[in-house]
Short mmCIF file of C-alpha atoms and ligand atoms in Angstrom, two decimals:
data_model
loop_
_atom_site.label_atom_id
_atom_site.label_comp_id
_atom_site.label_asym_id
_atom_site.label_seq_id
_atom_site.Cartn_x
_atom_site.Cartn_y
_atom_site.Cartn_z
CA UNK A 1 -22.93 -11.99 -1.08
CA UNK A 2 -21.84 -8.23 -2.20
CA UNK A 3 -19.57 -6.46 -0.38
CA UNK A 4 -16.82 -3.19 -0.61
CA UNK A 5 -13.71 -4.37 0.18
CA UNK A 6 -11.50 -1.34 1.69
CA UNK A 7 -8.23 -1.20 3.61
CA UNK A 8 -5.58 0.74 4.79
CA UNK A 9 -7.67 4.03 5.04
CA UNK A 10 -4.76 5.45 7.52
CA UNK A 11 -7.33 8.74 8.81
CA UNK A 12 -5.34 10.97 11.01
CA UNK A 13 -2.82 10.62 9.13
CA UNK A 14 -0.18 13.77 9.85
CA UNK A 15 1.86 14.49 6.53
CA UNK A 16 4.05 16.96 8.33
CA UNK A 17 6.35 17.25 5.91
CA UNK A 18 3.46 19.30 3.91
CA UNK A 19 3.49 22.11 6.46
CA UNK A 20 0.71 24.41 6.12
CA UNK A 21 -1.21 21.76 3.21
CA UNK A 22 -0.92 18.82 5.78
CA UNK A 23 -4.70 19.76 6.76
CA UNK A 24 -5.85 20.19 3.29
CA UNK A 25 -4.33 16.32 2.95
CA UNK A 26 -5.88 14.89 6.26
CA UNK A 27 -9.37 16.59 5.40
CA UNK A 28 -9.72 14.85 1.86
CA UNK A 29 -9.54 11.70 3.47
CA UNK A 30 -12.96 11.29 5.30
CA UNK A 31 -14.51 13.10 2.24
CA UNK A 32 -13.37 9.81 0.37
CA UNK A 33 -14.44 7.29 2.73
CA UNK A 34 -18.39 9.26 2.83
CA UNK A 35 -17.91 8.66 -1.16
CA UNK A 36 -17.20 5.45 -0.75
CA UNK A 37 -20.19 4.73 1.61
CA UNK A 38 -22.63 6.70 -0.65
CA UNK A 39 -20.85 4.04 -3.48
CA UNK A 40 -22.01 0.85 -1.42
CA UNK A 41 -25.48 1.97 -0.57
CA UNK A 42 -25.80 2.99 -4.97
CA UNK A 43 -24.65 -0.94 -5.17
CA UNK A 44 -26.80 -2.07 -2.58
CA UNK A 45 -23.74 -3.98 -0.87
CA UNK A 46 -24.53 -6.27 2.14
CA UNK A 47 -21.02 -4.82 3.90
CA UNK A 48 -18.53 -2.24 3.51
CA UNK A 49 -15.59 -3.68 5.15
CA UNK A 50 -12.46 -2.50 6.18
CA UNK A 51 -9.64 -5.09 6.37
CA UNK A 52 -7.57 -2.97 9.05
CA UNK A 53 -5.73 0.26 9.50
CA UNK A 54 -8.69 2.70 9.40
CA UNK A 55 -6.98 5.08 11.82
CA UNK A 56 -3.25 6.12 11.24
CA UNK A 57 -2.38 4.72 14.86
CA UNK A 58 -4.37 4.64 18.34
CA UNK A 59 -3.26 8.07 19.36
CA UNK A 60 -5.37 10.12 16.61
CA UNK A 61 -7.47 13.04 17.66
CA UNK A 62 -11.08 11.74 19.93
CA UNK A 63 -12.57 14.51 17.36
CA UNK A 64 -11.65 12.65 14.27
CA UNK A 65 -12.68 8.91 16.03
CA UNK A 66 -16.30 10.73 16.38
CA UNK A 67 -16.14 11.89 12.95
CA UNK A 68 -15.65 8.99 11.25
CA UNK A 69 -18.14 7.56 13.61
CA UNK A 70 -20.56 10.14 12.81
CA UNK A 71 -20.05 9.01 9.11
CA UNK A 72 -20.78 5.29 9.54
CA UNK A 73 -24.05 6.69 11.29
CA UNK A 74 -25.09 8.71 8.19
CA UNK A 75 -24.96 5.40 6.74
CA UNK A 76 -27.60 2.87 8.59
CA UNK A 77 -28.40 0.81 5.70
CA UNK A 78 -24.83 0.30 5.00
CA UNK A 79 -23.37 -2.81 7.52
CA UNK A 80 -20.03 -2.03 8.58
CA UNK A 81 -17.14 -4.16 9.40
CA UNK A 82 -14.37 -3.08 10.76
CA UNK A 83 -10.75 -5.28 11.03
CA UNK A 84 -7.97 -3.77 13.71
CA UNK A 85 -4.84 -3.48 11.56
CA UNK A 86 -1.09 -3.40 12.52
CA UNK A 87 -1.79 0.61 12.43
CA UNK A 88 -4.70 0.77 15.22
CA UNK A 89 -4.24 -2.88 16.67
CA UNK A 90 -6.92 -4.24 19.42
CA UNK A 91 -3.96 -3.88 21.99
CA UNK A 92 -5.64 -2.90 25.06
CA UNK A 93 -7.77 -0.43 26.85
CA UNK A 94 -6.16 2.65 25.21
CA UNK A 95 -6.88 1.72 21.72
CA UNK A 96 -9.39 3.29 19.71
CA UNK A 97 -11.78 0.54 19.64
CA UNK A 98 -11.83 0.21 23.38
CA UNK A 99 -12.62 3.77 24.05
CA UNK A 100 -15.96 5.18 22.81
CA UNK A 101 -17.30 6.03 20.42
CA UNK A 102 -16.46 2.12 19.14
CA UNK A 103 -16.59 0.80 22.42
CA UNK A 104 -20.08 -0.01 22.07
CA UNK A 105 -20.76 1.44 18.55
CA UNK A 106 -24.30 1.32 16.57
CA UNK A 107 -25.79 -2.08 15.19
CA UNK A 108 -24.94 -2.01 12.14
CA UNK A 109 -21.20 -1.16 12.67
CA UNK A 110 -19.15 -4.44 13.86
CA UNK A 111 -15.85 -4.30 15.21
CA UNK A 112 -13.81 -7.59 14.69
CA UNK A 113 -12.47 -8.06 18.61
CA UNK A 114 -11.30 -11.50 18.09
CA UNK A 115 -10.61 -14.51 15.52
CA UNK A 116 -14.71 -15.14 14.71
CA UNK A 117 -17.44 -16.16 12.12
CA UNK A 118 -19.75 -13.73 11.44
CA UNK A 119 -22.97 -14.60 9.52
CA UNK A 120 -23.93 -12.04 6.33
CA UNK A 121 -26.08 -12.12 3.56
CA UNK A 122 -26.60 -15.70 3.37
CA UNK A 123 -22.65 -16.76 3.76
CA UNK A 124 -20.01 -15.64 6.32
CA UNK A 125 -17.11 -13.14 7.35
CA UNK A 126 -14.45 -15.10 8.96
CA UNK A 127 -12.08 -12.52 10.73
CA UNK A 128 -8.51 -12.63 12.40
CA UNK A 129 -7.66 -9.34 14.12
CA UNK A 130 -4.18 -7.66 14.81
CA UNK A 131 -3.44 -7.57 18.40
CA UNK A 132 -0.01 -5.75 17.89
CA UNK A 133 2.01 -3.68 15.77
CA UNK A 134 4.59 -6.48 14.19
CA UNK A 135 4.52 -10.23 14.61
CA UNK A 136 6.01 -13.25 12.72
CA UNK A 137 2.71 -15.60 13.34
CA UNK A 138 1.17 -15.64 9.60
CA UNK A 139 -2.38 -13.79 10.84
CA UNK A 140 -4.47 -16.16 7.88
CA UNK A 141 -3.62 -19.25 10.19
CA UNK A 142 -6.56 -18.62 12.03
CA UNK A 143 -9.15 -18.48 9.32
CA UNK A 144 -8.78 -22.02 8.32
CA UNK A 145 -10.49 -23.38 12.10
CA UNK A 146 -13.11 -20.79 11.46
CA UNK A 147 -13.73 -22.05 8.38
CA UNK A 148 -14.17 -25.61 9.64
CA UNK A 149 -16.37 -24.27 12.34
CA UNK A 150 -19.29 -22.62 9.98
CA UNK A 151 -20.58 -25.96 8.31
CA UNK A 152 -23.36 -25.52 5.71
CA UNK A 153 -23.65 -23.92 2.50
CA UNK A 154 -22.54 -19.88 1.83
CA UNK A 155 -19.59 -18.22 0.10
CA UNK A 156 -17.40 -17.76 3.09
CA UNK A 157 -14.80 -14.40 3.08
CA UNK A 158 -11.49 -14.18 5.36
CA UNK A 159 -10.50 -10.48 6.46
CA UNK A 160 -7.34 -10.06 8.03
CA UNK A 161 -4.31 -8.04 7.55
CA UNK A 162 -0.48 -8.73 6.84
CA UNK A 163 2.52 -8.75 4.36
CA UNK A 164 1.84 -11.07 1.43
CA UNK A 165 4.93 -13.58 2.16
CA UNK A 166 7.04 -12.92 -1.15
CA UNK A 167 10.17 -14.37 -0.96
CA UNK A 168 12.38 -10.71 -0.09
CA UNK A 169 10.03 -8.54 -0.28
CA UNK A 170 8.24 -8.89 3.10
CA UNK A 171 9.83 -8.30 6.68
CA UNK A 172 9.77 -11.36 8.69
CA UNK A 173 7.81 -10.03 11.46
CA UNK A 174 5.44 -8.19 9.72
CA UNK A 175 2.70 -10.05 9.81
CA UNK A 176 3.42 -12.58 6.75
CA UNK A 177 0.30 -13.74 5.08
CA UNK A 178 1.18 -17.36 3.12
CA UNK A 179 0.21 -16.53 -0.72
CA UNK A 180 -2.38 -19.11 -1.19
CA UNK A 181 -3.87 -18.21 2.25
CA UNK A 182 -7.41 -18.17 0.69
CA UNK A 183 -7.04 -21.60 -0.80
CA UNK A 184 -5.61 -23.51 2.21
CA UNK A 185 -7.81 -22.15 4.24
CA UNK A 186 -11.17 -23.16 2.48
CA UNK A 187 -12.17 -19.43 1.54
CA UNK A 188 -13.62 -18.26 -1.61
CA UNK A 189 -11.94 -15.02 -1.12
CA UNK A 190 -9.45 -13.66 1.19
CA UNK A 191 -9.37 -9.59 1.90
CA UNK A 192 -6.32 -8.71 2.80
CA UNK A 193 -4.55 -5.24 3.89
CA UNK A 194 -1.52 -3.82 4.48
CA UNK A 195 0.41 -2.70 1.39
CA UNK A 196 -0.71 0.37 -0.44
CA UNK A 197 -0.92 -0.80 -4.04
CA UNK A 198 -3.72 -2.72 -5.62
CA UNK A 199 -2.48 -6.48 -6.10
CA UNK A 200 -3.98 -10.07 -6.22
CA UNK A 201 -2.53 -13.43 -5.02
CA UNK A 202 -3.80 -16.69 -4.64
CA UNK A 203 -5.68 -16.95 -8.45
CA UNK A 204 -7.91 -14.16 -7.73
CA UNK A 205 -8.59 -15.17 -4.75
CA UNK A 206 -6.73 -12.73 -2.51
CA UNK A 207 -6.71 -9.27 -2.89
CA UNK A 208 -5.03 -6.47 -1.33
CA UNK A 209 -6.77 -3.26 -2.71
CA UNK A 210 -4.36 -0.72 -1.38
CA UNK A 211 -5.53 2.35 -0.33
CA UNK A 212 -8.26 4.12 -1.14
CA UNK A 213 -6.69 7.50 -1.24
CA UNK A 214 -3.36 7.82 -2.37
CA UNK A 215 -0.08 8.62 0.78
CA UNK A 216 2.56 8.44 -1.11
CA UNK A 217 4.83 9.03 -4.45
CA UNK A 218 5.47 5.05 -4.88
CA UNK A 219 9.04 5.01 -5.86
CA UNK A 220 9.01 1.14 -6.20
CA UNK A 221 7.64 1.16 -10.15
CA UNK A 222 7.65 3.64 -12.60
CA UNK A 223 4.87 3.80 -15.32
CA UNK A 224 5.83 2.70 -18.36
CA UNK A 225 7.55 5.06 -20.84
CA UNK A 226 8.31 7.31 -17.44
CA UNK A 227 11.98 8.81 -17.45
CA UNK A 228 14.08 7.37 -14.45
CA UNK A 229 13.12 9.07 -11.37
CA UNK A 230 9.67 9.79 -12.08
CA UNK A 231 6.73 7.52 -10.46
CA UNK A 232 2.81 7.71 -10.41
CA UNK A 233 2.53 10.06 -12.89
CA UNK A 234 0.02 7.33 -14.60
CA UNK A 235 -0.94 5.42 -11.33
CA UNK A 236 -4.39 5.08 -10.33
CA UNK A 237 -5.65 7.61 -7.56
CA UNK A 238 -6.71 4.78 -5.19
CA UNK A 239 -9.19 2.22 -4.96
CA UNK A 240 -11.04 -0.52 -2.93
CA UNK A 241 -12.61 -3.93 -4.72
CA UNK A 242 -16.68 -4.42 -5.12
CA UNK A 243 -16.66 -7.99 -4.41
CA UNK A 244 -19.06 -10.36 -5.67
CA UNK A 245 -19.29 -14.28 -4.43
CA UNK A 246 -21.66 -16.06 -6.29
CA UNK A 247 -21.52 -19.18 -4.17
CA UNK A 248 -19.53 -20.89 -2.49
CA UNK A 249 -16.89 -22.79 -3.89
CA UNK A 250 -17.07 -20.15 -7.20
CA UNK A 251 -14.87 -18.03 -8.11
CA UNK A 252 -15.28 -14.15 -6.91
CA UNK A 253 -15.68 -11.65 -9.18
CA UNK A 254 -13.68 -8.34 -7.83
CA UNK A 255 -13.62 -5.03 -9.54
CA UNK A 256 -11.38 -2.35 -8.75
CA UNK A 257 -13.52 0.64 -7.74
CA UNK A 258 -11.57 4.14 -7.91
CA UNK A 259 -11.87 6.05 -5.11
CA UNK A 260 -9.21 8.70 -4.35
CA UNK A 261 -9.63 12.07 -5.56
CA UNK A 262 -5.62 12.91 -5.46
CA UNK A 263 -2.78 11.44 -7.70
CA UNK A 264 0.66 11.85 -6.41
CA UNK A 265 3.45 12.11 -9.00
CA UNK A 266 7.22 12.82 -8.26
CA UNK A 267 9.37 14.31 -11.09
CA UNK A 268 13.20 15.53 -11.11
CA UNK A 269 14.74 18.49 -12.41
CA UNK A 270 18.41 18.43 -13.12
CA UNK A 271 18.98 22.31 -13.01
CA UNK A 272 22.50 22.63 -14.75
CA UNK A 273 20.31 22.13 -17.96
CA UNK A 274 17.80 24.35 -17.25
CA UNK A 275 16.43 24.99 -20.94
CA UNK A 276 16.54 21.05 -21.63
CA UNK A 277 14.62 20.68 -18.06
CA UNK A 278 12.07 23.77 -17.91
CA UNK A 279 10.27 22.86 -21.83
CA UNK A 280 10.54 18.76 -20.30
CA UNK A 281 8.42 20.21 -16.91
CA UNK A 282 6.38 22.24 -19.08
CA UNK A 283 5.41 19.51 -21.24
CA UNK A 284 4.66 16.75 -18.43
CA UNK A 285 3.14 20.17 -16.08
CA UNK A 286 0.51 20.65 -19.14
CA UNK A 287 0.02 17.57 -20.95
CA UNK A 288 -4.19 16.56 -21.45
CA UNK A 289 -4.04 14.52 -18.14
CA UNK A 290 -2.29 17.40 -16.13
CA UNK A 291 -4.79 18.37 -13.00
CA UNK A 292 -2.79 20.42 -11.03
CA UNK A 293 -5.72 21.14 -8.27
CA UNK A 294 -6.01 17.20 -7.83
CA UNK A 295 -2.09 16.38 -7.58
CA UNK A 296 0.06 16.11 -5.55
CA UNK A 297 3.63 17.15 -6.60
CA UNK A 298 7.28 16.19 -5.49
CA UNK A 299 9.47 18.00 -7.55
CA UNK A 300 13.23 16.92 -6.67
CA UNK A 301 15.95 19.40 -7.90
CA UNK A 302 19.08 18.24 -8.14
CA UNK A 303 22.96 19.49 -9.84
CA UNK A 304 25.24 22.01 -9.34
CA UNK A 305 23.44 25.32 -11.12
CA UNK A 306 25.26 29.04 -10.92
CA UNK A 307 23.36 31.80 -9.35
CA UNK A 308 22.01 32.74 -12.88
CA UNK A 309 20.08 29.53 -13.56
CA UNK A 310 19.29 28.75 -9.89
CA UNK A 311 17.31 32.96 -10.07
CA UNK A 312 15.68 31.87 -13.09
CA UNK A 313 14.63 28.45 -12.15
CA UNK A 314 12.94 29.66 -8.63
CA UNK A 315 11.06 32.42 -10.76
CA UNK A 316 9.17 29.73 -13.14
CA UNK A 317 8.86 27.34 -10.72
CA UNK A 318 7.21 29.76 -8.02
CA UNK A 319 4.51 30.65 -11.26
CA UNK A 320 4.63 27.10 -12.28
CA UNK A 321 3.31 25.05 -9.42
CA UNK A 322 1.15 27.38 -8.06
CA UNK A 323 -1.95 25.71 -8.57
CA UNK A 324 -0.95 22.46 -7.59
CA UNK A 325 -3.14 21.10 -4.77
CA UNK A 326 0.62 20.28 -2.55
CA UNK A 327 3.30 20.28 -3.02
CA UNK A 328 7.41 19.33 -2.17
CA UNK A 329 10.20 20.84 -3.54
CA UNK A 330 13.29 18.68 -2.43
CA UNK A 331 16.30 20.58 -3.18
CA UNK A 332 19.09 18.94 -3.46
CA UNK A 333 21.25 21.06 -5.73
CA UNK A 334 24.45 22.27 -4.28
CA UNK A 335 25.58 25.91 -5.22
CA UNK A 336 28.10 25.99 -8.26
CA UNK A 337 31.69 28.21 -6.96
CA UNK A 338 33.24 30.22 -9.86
CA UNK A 339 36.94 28.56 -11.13
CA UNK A 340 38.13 32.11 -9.22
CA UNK A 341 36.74 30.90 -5.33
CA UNK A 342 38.08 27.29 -6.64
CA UNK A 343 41.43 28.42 -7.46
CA UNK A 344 41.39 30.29 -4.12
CA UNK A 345 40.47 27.26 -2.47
CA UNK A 346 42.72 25.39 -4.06
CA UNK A 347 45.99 27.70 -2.95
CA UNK A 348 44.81 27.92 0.39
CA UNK A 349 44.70 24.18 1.15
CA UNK A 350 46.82 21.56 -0.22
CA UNK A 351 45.66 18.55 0.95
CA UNK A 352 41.90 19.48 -0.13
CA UNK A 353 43.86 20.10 -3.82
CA UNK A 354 45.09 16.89 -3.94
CA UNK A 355 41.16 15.59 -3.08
CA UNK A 356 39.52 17.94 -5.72
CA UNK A 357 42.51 16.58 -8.42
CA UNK A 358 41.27 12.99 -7.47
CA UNK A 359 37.76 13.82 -8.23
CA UNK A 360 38.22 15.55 -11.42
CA UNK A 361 40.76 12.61 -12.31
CA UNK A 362 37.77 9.80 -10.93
CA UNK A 363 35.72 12.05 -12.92
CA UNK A 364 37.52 12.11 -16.42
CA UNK A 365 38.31 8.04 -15.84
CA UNK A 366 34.88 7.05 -15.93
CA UNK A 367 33.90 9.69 -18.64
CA UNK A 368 36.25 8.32 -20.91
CA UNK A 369 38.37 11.00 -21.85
CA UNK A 370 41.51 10.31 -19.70
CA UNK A 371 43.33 7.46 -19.31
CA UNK A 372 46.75 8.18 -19.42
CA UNK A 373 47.60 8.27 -16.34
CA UNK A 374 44.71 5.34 -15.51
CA UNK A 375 44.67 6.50 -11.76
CA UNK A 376 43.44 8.31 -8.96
CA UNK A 377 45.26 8.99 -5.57
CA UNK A 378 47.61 6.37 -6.76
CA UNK A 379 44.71 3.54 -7.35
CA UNK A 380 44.43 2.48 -10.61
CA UNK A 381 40.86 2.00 -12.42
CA UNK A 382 40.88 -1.65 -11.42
CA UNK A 383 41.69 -1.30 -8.21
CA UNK A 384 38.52 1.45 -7.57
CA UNK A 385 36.72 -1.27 -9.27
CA UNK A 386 37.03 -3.51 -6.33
CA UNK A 387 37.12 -1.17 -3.96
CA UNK A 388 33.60 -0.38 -5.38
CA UNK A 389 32.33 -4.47 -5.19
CA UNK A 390 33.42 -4.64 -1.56
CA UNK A 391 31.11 -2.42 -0.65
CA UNK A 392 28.71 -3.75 -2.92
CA UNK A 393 28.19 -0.96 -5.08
CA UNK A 394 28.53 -0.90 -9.02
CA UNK A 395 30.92 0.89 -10.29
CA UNK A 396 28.75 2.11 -13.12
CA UNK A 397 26.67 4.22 -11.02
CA UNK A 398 29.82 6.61 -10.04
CA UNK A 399 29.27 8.58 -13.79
CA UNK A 400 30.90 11.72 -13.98
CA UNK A 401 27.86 13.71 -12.72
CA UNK A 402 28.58 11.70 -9.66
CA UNK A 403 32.07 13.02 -9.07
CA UNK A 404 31.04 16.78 -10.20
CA UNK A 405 28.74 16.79 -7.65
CA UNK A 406 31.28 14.86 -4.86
CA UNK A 407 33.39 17.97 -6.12
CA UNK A 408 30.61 20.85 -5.52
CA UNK A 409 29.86 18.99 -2.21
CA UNK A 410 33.20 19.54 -1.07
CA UNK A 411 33.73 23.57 -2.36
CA UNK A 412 30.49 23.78 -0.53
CA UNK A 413 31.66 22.59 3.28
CA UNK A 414 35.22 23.88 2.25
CA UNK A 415 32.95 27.61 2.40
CA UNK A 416 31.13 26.89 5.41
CA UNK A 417 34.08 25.78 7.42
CA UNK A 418 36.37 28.73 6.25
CA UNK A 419 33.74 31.71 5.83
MN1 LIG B 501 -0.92 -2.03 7.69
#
């Protein structure tokens, strides 16, 4: 028994916040998934199977439902099986696989409606649908009565869809899938999806592939060597698992097929050192592995830069990133006043002095270089120490860039409000 294992496709997806890209983004998407199919037929796979959230949510466009229809079609010899997901769950008659073209969809393309068994290749699927977007009930429970209902010999494969239960790092009612689902319920392989990043529970048992075409710039872990701030820049640009069971009761061999044709890497720029930051972009921007046609690129700017650095860095950066396939730049830099407007500021409002005193005092505390007198606004370091731990924040992170910018922030709205 030989099957693709694919989840978490999302199609329809909007990415809004791409503006005039956001259709370049959706349309690579069903471009992958006929890759993919073309990839099953070359391994002659008994299923392609999608363990939920195909569709971004039940309210995508009827023309895209019929195109990714039309693509299962182009497909005969490839058996399809498709799992609702949290995204597009089987919740009623205005869902996408209760309105044609999946109502009643071709033979070979099976839409799980409810917890069944379904026979292929010479061992089973056993399948446990989403009926709604969140729930606390761990979605695997079901798959162990299946499994006690298909007696006889076969490799026998679960497909459902949910938050592997790690201890803080799932939401209670998000579907929590037990992480040795596969085991306890008698399956030699569990295909799981949900989360967007290729991971494996259960001894190789359980696999959540991620998805197949990259969504997002993955904060959560840097690749190694990576500055802080940076993610994905060495990530893999999406995959789904060729799974192979044997027999039953033998372990499954899964390989991690690439499929995505887009990386997405985020990178900061701190702009005050301009020189320091345009040769460190240049070098990560055109490095061997730099594709700039197949990335996509979140470039967050951040600091305080004067009018003279902020010219020159919007010159590069417009020649820089031109080729990039999308693109985000997040600016978060506030705009730099001259000592001159700050003095000015300064004379004009006393109480806002005392403030901007406090921050350059906060800032010159934790920079080291002051600490005669060892306070601000009358606290002393200790006591902004625990003021810091009751709100559960360390201390450590307030550097002195932190109070600069607190300091910018403020000769920023101090303009707005007076000009
Ligand atoms: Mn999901």
């Amino acid at each position: 028994m030989k099957f693709i294992h694919s989840a978490d496709w999302q199609l329809g997806a909007r990415f809004s916040n791409f503006g005039e890209r956001a259709e370049a983004l959706r349309a690579v998407r069903p471009a992958t998934l006929r890759r993919t199919l073309e990839r099953a037929r070359a391994e002659a796979a008994d299923a392609f199977v999608v363990a939920g959230d195909l569709f971004e949510d039940n309210q995508v466009e009827d023309s895209l439902v019929r195109e990714v229809m039309a693509l299962f079609e182009a497909f005969p010899d490839v058996p399809v099986f498709i799992l609702p997901g949290n995204h597009d769950p089987l919740c009623g008659p205005g869902c996408i696989w209760e309105r044609p073209p999946f109502r009643e969809p071709p033979a070979h393309v099976t839409v799980f409606r409810e917890p069944r068994a379904c026979p292929v290749a010479g061992g089973w699927f056993l399948a446990a649908p989403l009926t709604q977007k969140k729930s606390p009930r761990d979605p695997s429970l079901a798959l162990a009565d299946l499994a006690r209902e298909v007696a006889g010999a076969g490799p026998r494969a679960g497909v459902t869809h949910g938050s592997p239960a790690i201890e803080s790092k799932h939401q209670p009612d998000d579907h929590p899938v037990h992480l040795e689902a596969a085991s306890r319920a008698g399956l030699d392989y569990l295909a799981l999806g949900h989360w967007h990043r290729w991971q494996v529970f259960d001894g190789g048992r359980m696999v959540m592939p991620g998805t197949p075409e990259p969504d997002g710039f993955d904060p959560g872990r840097p690749p190694e060597g990576a500055a802080p701030g940076e993610a994905g820049s060495a990530g893999p640009r999406g995959r789904v698992a060729l799974v192979d069971l044997p027999a039953a009761g033998a372990p499954p061999k899964v390989t991690p097929l690439e499929t995505g044709s887009l990386r997405w890497i985020a990178l900061d720029a701190d702009l005050p050192d301009w020189d320091a930051c345009r040769a460190r972009l240049e070098e990560k921007l055109s490095g061997p592995d730099a594709d700039p046609e197949h990335t996509v690129l979140r470039l967050t700017l951040r600091g305080a830069p004067d009018l003279r650095v902020r010219e020159a860095a919007d010159a590069w950066l417009d020649r820089a990133l031109g080729a990039y396939f999308a693109r985000i730049v997040d600016d978060r830099t506030v705009p730099a006043l001259s000592e001159a407007e700050a003095t000015a500021l300064r004379r004009e409002h006393a109480v806002i002095a005392r403030v901007m005193d406090d921050l350059e005092a906060a800032a010159a505390l934790v920079g080291g270089r002051r600490d005669d007198p060892p306070s601000v606004g009358g606290l002393t370091l200790k006591q902004l120490e625990a003021l810091a731990a009751e709100r559960k924040q360390d201390w450590r992170e307030f550097d002195e860039s932190f109070w600069r910018t607190a300091r910018e922030v403020l000769h920023r709205e101090l303009r707005e409000v007076t000009s």
